[in-house]
Short mmCIF file of C-alpha atoms and ligand atoms in Angstrom, two decimals:
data_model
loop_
_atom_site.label_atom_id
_atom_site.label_comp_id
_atom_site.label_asym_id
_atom_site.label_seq_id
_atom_site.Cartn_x
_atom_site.Cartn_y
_atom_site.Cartn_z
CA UNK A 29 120.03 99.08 101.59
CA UNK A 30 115.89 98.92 101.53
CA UNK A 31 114.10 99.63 98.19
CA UNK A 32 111.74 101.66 100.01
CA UNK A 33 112.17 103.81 103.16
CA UNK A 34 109.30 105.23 104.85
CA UNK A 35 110.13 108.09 107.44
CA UNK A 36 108.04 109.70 109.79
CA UNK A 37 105.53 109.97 107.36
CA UNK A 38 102.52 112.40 107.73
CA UNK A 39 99.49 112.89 105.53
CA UNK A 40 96.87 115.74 107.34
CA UNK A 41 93.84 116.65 105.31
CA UNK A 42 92.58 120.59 105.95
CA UNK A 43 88.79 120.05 107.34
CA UNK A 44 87.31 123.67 105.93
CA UNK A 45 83.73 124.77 107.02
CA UNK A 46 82.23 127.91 107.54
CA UNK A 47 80.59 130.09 104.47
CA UNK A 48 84.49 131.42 103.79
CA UNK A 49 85.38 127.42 103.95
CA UNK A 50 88.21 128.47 106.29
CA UNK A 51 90.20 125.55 107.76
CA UNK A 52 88.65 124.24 111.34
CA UNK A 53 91.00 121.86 111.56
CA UNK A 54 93.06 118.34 110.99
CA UNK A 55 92.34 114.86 109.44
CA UNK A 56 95.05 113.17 110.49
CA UNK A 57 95.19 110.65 108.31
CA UNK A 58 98.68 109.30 108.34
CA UNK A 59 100.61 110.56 111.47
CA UNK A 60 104.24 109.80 111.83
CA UNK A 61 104.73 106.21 110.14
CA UNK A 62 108.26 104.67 109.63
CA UNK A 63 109.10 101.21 108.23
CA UNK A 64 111.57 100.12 105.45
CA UNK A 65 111.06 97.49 102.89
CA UNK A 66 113.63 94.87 101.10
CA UNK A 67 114.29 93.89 97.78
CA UNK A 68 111.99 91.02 96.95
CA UNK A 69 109.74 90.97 100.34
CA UNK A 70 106.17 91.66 101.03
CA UNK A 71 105.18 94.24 103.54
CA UNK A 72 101.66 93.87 104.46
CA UNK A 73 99.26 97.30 106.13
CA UNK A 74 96.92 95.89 107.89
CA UNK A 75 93.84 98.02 110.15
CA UNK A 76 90.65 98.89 109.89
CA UNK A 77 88.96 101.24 107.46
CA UNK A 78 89.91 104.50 108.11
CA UNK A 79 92.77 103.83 109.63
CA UNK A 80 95.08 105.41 106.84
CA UNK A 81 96.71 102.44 105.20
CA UNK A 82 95.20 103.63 101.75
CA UNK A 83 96.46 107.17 102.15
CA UNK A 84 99.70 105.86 103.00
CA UNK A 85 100.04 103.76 99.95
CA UNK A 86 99.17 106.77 98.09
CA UNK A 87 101.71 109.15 99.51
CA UNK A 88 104.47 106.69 98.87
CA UNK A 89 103.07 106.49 94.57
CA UNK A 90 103.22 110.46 95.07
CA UNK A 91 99.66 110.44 94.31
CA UNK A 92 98.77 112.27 97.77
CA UNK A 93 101.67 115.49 98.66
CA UNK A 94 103.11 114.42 102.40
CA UNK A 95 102.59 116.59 105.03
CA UNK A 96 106.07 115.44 107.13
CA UNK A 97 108.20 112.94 106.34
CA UNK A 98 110.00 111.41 103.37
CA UNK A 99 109.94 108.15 100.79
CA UNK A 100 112.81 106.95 99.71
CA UNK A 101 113.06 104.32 96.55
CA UNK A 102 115.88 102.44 95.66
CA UNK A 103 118.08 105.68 98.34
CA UNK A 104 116.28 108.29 96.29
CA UNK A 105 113.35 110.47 97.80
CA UNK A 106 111.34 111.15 95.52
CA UNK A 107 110.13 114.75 96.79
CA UNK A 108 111.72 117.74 94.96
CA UNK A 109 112.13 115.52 91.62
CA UNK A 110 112.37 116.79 88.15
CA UNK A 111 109.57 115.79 85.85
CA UNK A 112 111.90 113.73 83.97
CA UNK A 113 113.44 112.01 87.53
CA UNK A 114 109.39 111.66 88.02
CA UNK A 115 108.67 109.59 84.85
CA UNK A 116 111.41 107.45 85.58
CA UNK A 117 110.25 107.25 89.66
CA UNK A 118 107.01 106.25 88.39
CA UNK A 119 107.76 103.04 85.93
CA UNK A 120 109.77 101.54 89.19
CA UNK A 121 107.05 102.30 90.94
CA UNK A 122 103.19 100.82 90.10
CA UNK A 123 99.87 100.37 91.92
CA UNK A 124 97.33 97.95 91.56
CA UNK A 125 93.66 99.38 93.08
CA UNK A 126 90.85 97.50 94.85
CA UNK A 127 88.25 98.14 91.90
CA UNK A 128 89.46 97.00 89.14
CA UNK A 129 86.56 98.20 86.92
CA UNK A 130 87.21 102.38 87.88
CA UNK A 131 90.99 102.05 87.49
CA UNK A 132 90.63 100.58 83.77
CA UNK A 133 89.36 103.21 81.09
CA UNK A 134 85.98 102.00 79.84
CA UNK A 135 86.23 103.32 76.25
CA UNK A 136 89.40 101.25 75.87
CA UNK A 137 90.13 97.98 74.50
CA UNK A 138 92.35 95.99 76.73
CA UNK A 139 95.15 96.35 73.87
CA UNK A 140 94.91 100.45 74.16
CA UNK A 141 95.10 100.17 78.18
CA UNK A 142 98.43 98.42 77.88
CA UNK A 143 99.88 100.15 74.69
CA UNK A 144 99.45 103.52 76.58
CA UNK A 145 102.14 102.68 79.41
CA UNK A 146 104.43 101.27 76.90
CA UNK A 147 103.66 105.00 75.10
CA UNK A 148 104.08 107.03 78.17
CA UNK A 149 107.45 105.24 79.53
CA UNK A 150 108.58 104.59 75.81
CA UNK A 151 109.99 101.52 77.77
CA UNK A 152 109.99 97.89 75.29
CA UNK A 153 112.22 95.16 75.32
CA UNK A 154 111.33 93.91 71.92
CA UNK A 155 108.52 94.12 69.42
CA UNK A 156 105.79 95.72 71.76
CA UNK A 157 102.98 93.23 69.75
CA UNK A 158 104.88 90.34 71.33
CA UNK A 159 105.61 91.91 74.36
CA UNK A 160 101.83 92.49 75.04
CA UNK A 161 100.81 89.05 74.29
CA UNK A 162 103.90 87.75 77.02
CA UNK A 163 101.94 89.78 79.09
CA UNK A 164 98.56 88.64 78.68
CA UNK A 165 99.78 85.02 79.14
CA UNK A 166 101.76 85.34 82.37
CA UNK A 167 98.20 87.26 83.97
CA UNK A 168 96.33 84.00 82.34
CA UNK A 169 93.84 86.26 80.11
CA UNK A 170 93.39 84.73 76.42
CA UNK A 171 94.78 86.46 73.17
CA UNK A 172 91.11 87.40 72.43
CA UNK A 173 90.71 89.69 75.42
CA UNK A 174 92.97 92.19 73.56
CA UNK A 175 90.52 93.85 71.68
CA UNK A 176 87.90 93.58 73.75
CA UNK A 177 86.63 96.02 76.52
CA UNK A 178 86.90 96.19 80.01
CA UNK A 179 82.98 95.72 81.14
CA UNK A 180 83.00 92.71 78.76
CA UNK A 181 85.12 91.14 81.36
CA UNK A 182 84.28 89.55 85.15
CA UNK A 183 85.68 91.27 88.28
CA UNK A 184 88.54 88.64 88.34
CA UNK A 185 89.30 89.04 84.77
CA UNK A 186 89.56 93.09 85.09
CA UNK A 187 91.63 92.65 88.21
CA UNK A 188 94.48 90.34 86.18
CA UNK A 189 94.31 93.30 83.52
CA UNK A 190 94.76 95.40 86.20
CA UNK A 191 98.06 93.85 87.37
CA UNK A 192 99.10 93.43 83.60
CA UNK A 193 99.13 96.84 83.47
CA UNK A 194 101.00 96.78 86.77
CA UNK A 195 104.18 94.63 85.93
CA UNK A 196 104.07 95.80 82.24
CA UNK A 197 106.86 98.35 83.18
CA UNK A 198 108.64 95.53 85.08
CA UNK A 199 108.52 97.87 88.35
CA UNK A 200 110.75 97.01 91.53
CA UNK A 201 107.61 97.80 93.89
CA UNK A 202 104.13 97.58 93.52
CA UNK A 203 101.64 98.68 95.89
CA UNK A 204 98.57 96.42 95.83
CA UNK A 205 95.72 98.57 97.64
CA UNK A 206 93.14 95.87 98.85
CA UNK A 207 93.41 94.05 95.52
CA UNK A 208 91.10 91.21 96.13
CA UNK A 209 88.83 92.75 98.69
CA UNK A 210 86.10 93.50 95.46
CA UNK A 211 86.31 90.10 94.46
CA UNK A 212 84.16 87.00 95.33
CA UNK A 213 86.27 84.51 97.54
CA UNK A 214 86.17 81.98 94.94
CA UNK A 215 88.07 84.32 92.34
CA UNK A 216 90.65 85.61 95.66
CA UNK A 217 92.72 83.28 95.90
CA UNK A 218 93.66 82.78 92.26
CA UNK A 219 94.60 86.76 92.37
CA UNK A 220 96.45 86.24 95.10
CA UNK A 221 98.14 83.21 93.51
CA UNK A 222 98.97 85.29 90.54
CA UNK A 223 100.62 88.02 92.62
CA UNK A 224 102.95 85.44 94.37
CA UNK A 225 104.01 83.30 91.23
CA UNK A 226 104.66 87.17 89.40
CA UNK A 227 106.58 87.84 92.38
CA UNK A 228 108.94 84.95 92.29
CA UNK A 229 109.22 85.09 88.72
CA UNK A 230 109.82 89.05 88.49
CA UNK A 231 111.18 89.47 91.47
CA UNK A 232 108.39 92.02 92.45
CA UNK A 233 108.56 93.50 95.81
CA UNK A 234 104.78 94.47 97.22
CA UNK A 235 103.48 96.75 100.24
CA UNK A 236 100.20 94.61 100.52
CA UNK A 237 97.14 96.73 101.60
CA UNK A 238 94.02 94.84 103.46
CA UNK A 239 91.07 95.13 105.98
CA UNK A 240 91.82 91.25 106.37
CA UNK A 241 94.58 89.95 108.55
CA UNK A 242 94.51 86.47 107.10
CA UNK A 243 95.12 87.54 103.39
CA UNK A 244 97.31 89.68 104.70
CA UNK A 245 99.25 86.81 106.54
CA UNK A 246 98.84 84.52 103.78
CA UNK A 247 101.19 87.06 101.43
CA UNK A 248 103.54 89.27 103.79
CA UNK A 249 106.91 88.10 105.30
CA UNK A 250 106.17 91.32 107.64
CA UNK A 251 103.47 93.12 109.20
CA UNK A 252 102.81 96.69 110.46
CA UNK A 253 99.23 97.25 112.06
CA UNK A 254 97.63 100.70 111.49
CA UNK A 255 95.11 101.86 113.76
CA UNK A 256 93.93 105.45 113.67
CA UNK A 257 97.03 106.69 111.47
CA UNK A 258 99.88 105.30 113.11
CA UNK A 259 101.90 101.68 112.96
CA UNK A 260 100.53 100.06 116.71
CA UNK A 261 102.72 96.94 116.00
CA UNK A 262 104.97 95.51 113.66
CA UNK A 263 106.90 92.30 112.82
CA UNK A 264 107.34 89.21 110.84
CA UNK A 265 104.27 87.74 109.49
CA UNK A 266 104.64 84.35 112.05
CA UNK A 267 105.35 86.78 115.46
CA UNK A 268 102.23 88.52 114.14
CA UNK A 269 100.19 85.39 113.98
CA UNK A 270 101.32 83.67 116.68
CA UNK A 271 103.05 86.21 119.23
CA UNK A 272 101.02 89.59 118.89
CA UNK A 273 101.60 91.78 121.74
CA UNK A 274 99.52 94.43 120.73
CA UNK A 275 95.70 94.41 122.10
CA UNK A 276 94.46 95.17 119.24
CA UNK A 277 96.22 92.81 116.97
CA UNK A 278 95.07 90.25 119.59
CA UNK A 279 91.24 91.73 118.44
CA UNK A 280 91.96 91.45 114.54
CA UNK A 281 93.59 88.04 115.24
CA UNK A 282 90.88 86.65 117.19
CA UNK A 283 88.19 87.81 113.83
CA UNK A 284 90.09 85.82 112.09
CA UNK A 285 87.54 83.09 111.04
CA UNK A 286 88.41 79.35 112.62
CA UNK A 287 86.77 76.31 111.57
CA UNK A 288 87.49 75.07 115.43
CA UNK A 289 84.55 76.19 117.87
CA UNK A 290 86.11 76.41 120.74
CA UNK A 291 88.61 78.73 119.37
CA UNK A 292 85.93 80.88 118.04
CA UNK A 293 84.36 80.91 121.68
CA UNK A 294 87.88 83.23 122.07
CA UNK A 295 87.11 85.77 119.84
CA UNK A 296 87.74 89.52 121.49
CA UNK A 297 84.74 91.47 120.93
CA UNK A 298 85.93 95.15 120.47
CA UNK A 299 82.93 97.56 122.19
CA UNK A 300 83.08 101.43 120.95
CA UNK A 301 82.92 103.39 117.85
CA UNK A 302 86.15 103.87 116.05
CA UNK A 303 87.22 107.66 117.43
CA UNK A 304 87.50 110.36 114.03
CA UNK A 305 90.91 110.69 113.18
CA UNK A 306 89.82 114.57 113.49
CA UNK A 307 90.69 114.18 116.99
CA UNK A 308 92.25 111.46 118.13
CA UNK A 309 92.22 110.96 121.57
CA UNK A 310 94.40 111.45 124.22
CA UNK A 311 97.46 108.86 125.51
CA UNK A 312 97.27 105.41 123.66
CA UNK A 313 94.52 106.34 120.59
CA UNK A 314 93.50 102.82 121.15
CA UNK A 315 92.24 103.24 124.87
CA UNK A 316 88.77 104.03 123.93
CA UNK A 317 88.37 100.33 122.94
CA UNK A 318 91.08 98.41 124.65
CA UNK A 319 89.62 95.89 127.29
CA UNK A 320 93.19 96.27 129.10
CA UNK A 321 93.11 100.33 129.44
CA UNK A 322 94.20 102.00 132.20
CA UNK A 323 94.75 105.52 133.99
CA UNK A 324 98.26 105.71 132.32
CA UNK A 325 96.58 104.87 128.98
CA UNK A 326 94.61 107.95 128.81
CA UNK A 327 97.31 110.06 129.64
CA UNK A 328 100.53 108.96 128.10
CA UNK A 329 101.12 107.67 124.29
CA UNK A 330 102.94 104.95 124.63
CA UNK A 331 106.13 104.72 122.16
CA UNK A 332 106.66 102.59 119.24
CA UNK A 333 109.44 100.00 120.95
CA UNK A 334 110.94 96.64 120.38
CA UNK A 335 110.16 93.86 122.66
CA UNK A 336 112.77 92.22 125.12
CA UNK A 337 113.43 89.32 122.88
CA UNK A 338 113.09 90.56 119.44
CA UNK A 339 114.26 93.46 117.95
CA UNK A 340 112.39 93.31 115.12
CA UNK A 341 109.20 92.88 117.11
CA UNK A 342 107.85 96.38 117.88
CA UNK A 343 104.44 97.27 119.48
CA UNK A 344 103.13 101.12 121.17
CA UNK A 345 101.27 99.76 124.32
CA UNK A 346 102.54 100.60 128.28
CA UNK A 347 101.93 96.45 129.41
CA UNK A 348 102.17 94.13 126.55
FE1 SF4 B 16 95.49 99.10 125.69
FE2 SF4 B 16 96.82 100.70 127.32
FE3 SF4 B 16 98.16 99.09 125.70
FE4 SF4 B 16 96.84 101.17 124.72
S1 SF4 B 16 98.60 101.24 126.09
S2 SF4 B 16 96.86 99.13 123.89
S3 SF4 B 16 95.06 101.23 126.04
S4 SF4 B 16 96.81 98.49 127.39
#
């Protein structure tokens, strides 16, 4: 059975104007997404901003109510829960945010941000003084950072608190939302180094949020692409990077920085504004910008289907 089951999943946001703010219609910011995830693996959401891979990640904490569709962790959805079933939903369950510095409480010594989870959840496996200093070694922060406060610290520094505070619940899934995307590239790939080794070591499983395909290949064994609110193709991390079907994949692949310069002669230039998710357009939402469109394009959405050879390979376009 997946830990986490994603179903049809819908997220629309009322747009209200008018001087009675009455609704004028949709943001449809998460519009019928299904994947599941399995114990231990990383699922990566990968798209461009706007394209509703935050909201989604929110929905599935139960930060953001769903419009349509249900979450299911560990076979249990976790709409209609009591406030106790809640508490309990939410220690399996963590998130670890893109800034570190407005997630952490300012007036709060580092000590007080990771006393309070072990307060809330009531949830120790031993003396909680011990506990927090396991903690602050497997994140690689010094004993001294506990009483100190969270601007005294760089952006790489904040971020390990950050996931400290994740895993201090020892959670089944965490949902990192574009958690190295504020840092500088020198500090990213020690983050990212973290997450893995607390993976294998906890065995964590992650839905990955990024903007950038390569991270995102770098730390998922699979892949869903979001464009405009809805999965466009999914697979295993390798199909993704080597066998993308999807034109648009093809575009986020070819951005990819390449130290070869003939293979960044290849790059596919996407023309055209990103359409408003207020009104998506008609057939395939991606034929305002797809160099392959056609007249069938702009009529008909093409399904979510599995390609000929793999059934695990799945892409929404009428030729590829
Ligand atoms: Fe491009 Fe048409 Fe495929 Fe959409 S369905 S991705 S517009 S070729």
């Amino acid at each position: 059975m997946p830990i986490l089951e994603v179903s049809r999943l819908k997220k629309y946001f009322p747009v209200l104007g008018g001087i009675f703010l009455r609704r004028k219609g949709w943001v449809y910011a998460v519009d019928d997404v299904s994947f599941c995830v399995k114990k231990g693996e990383t699922f990566g959401l990968v798209g461009e901003s706007g394209c509703g891979k935050t909201t989604l990640g929110r929905c599935i904490m139960g930060l953001y109510e769903m419009t349509g569709g249900s979450v299911r962790v560990q076979g249990t959805s976790i709409s209609n829960l009591s406030s106790v079933q809640k508490k309990t939903l939410s220690s399996h369950l963590q998130m670890i945010f893109q800034d570190p510095y407005e997630s952490l409480d300012p007036r709060q010594t580092v000590r007080q941000i990771l006393e309070e989870k072990y307060r809330i959840h009531r949830k120790t496996h031993g003396d909680l003084s011990t506990e927090i200093r396991q903690l602050l070694e497997n994140v690689g922060l010094s004993q001294d950072s506990l009483s100190r406060y969270p601007h005294e610290f760089s952006g790489g520094q904040r971020q390990r608190i950050g996931i400290a505070r994740a895993v201090s619940m020892h959670p089944e899934i965490i949902i990192c939302d574009e958690p190295v995307s504020a840092l500088d590239v020198s500090v990213q790939s020690k983050i990212l180094n973290l997450l893995l080794e607390l993976q294998k070591t906890m065995g964590l499983t992650y839905v990955f949020i990024s903007h950038d395909l390569s991270v995102v290949r770098h730390m998922s064994d699979r892949i869903g692409v979001m464009y405009l609110g809805r999965i466009v193709e999914m697979a295993d991390a390798h199909t993704i990077g080597h066998h993308a079907r999807h034109p648009y994949t093809r575009a986020l692949l070819s951005a990819v920085p390449l130290p070869d310069p003939e293979a960044a002669k290849q790059r596919i230039l996407l023309t055209g504004e990103v359409p408003s998710v207020e009104n998506p357009p008609p057939g395939c939402r991606f034929h305002t910008r797809c160099p392959h469109a056609d007249t069938i394009c702009r009529k008909s959405e093409p399904a979510l289907a599995a390609t000929e050879n793999d059934p695990g390979h799945v892409r929404a376009c009428h030729f590829f």
